[in-house]
Amino acid sequence: MSNFVTDQLGFVRHQTVDYVRNINDSASEIIPTGLKNNIKWNLGHMYVIHEKFAFQLTGEETKNPGNFSNLFDPGTKPSDWNIEPPTLSQLINLLTEQIERVESILSNKLKEEINPHYKSSKGLIFTNVEQLLGFLIYHEAMHFATIKNIKSIINSYV
């Protein structure tokens, strides 16, 4: 990656993956009191939103496993799951592969216009690939902070 946006996106993703690598699967499914999601949901949600912004909206092929929308789309939560979620290890592998796809497929297309332009739920308008990836830096960092918070709460239980 040789662009600031893709460098930053890769940095945040690698920080997240390195952080969760030593969490066990059962701990990743704990939902602390007062919260509605767990570490596993946050990771899966990062994957799903990344597929949408980095691939679907840019006209590239997406690689969402079949049940991911039901598990990790905005508004979903683990208490509503009626299908088995992926393991933490599977999520880590998918997240690692995904950032490699961004690098190989999109790093030379950053200034390409997307059609149609995309308007977010908050009214932000995206017109090119670089803008979409720039948003993902924010999204990834926000969920990484949430994961760190959840892990801190879980660690306080023991």
Tab-separated table of C-alpha atoms in Angstrom:
chain	number	residue	atom	x	y	z
A	1	MET	CA	0.000	0.000	0.000
A	2	SER	CA	1.497	3.303	-1.014
A	3	ASN	CA	-1.327	5.742	-0.309
A	4	PHE	CA	-2.060	7.437	3.000
A	5	VAL	CA	-5.669	6.185	3.078
A	6	THR	CA	-4.821	2.556	2.306
A	7	ASP	CA	-1.826	2.698	4.667
A	8	GLN	CA	-4.031	3.940	7.505
A	9	LEU	CA	-6.763	1.431	6.758
A	10	GLY	CA	-4.250	-1.408	6.767
A	11	PHE	CA	-2.737	-0.093	9.994
A	12	VAL	CA	-6.070	-0.045	11.831
A	13	ARG	CA	-7.034	-3.499	10.551
A	14	HIS	CA	-3.691	-5.006	11.588
A	15	GLN	CA	-3.968	-3.386	15.030
A	16	THR	CA	-7.420	-4.912	15.465
A	17	VAL	CA	-6.409	-8.381	14.298
A	18	ASP	CA	-3.283	-8.376	16.482
A	19	TYR	CA	-5.348	-7.254	19.477
A	20	VAL	CA	-7.978	-10.015	19.211
A	21	ARG	CA	-5.630	-12.818	18.186
A	22	ASN	CA	-5.136	-13.995	21.802
A	23	ILE	CA	-8.760	-13.739	22.913
A	24	ASN	CA	-10.448	-17.114	23.233
A	25	ASP	CA	-13.628	-17.855	21.328
A	26	SER	CA	-15.895	-18.021	24.375
A	27	ALA	CA	-14.630	-14.662	25.679
A	28	SER	CA	-15.336	-13.121	22.264
A	29	GLU	CA	-19.011	-14.032	22.733
A	30	ILE	CA	-19.503	-12.398	26.146
A	31	ILE	CA	-21.906	-9.466	26.045
A	32	PRO	CA	-21.144	-7.197	29.003
A	33	THR	CA	-24.079	-5.902	31.020
A	34	GLY	CA	-25.566	-2.812	29.432
A	35	LEU	CA	-24.203	-3.557	25.954
A	36	LYS	CA	-25.948	-5.329	23.084
A	37	ASN	CA	-22.969	-6.717	21.174
A	38	ASN	CA	-19.780	-8.644	21.797
A	39	ILE	CA	-16.266	-8.736	20.335
A	40	LYS	CA	-17.232	-11.326	17.723
A	41	TRP	CA	-20.151	-9.208	16.482
A	42	ASN	CA	-17.941	-6.127	16.181
A	43	LEU	CA	-15.394	-8.053	14.103
A	44	GLY	CA	-18.054	-9.549	11.841
A	45	HIS	CA	-19.700	-6.152	11.462
A	46	MET	CA	-16.379	-4.610	10.453
A	47	TYR	CA	-16.075	-7.298	7.793
A	48	VAL	CA	-19.609	-6.764	6.422
A	49	ILE	CA	-19.352	-2.963	6.255
A	50	HIS	CA	-15.921	-3.243	4.659
A	51	GLU	CA	-17.337	-5.509	1.954
A	52	LYS	CA	-20.052	-2.960	1.242
A	53	PHE	CA	-17.865	0.162	1.138
A	54	ALA	CA	-14.681	-1.294	-0.341
A	55	PHE	CA	-16.169	-3.741	-2.814
A	56	GLN	CA	-19.927	-3.532	-3.418
A	57	LEU	CA	-20.068	0.262	-3.790
A	58	THR	CA	-16.969	0.270	-6.011
A	59	GLY	CA	-18.440	-2.341	-8.353
A	60	GLU	CA	-16.020	-5.078	-7.283
A	61	GLU	CA	-16.909	-8.643	-6.316
A	62	THR	CA	-17.937	-9.093	-2.684
A	63	LYS	CA	-17.070	-12.135	-0.595
A	64	ASN	CA	-19.669	-12.137	2.178
A	65	PRO	CA	-20.196	-15.627	3.572
A	66	GLY	CA	-23.876	-16.542	3.202
A	67	ASN	CA	-25.054	-15.891	6.748
A	68	PHE	CA	-23.019	-12.768	7.516
A	69	SER	CA	-25.803	-10.280	6.758
A	70	ASN	CA	-28.113	-12.016	9.241
A	71	LEU	CA	-25.407	-11.986	11.896
A	72	PHE	CA	-23.533	-8.719	11.416
A	73	ASP	CA	-25.533	-6.121	9.463
A	74	PRO	CA	-26.295	-2.820	11.216
A	75	GLY	CA	-29.079	-3.350	13.751
A	76	THR	CA	-28.329	-7.036	14.331
A	77	LYS	CA	-27.233	-8.389	17.699
A	78	PRO	CA	-26.053	-11.729	19.065
A	79	SER	CA	-29.137	-12.181	21.252
A	80	ASP	CA	-31.154	-12.523	18.023
A	81	TRP	CA	-28.828	-15.071	16.388
A	82	ASN	CA	-30.491	-18.339	15.453
A	83	ILE	CA	-27.557	-19.638	13.399
A	84	GLU	CA	-24.053	-20.542	14.490
A	85	PRO	CA	-21.638	-17.614	14.118
A	86	PRO	CA	-18.148	-18.122	12.709
A	87	THR	CA	-15.335	-18.844	15.136
A	88	LEU	CA	-13.016	-16.040	16.164
A	89	SER	CA	-10.260	-17.725	14.184
A	90	GLN	CA	-12.433	-17.768	11.054
A	91	LEU	CA	-13.198	-14.061	11.484
A	92	ILE	CA	-9.515	-13.235	11.908
A	93	ASN	CA	-8.691	-15.123	8.709
A	94	LEU	CA	-11.469	-13.352	6.791
A	95	LEU	CA	-10.421	-9.925	8.078
A	96	THR	CA	-6.797	-10.576	7.135
A	97	GLU	CA	-7.709	-11.799	3.658
A	98	GLN	CA	-10.067	-8.868	3.179
A	99	ILE	CA	-7.458	-6.182	3.778
A	100	GLU	CA	-5.146	-7.987	1.349
A	101	ARG	CA	-7.928	-7.831	-1.273
A	102	VAL	CA	-8.351	-4.095	-0.684
A	103	GLU	CA	-4.636	-3.624	-1.233
A	104	SER	CA	-4.462	-5.712	-4.399
A	105	ILE	CA	-7.752	-4.639	-6.009
A	106	LEU	CA	-8.274	-1.023	-4.975
A	107	SER	CA	-4.874	0.557	-4.316
A	108	ASN	CA	-4.592	1.690	-7.953
A	109	LYS	CA	-8.238	2.806	-8.236
A	110	LEU	CA	-8.457	5.358	-5.433
A	111	LYS	CA	-9.394	8.338	-7.606
A	112	GLU	CA	-11.952	6.378	-9.645
A	113	GLU	CA	-15.460	7.760	-9.423
A	114	ILE	CA	-18.191	5.485	-8.139
A	115	ASN	CA	-21.527	5.397	-9.881
A	116	PRO	CA	-23.960	5.978	-8.531
A	117	HIS	CA	-22.531	8.242	-5.846
A	118	TYR	CA	-23.379	6.952	-2.375
A	119	LYS	CA	-25.186	8.953	0.312
A	120	SER	CA	-24.772	7.639	3.851
A	121	SER	CA	-27.585	7.440	6.390
A	122	LYS	CA	-26.171	10.637	7.926
A	123	GLY	CA	-26.103	12.487	4.603
A	124	LEU	CA	-22.401	12.200	3.750
A	125	ILE	CA	-21.887	11.812	-0.002
A	126	PHE	CA	-19.115	9.614	-1.399
A	127	THR	CA	-18.036	10.069	-5.015
A	128	ASN	CA	-14.843	8.004	-5.325
A	129	VAL	CA	-13.063	4.922	-4.008
A	130	GLU	CA	-10.674	6.886	-1.785
A	131	GLN	CA	-13.566	8.568	0.029
A	132	LEU	CA	-15.181	5.208	0.737
A	133	LEU	CA	-11.929	3.797	2.110
A	134	GLY	CA	-11.398	6.965	4.142
A	135	PHE	CA	-14.745	6.384	5.839
A	136	LEU	CA	-13.685	2.831	6.640
A	137	ILE	CA	-10.720	4.166	8.663
A	138	TYR	CA	-13.216	5.890	10.963
A	139	HIS	CA	-15.524	2.863	11.068
A	140	GLU	CA	-12.715	0.411	11.821
A	141	ALA	CA	-11.198	2.624	14.513
A	142	MET	CA	-14.581	3.147	16.183
A	143	HIS	CA	-15.236	-0.606	16.395
A	144	PHE	CA	-11.643	-1.315	17.468
A	145	ALA	CA	-12.184	1.078	20.393
A	146	THR	CA	-15.429	-0.739	21.213
A	147	ILE	CA	-13.624	-4.097	21.146
A	148	LYS	CA	-10.958	-2.759	23.509
A	149	ASN	CA	-13.699	-1.485	25.835
A	150	ILE	CA	-15.487	-4.829	25.846
A	151	LYS	CA	-12.248	-6.704	26.534
A	152	SER	CA	-11.478	-4.332	29.417
A	153	ILE	CA	-14.915	-4.996	30.916
A	154	ILE	CA	-14.510	-8.772	30.469
A	155	ASN	CA	-11.076	-8.641	32.131
A	156	SER	CA	-12.611	-6.835	35.122
A	157	TYR	CA	-14.920	-9.829	35.682
A	158	VAL	CA	-12.002	-12.140	36.502
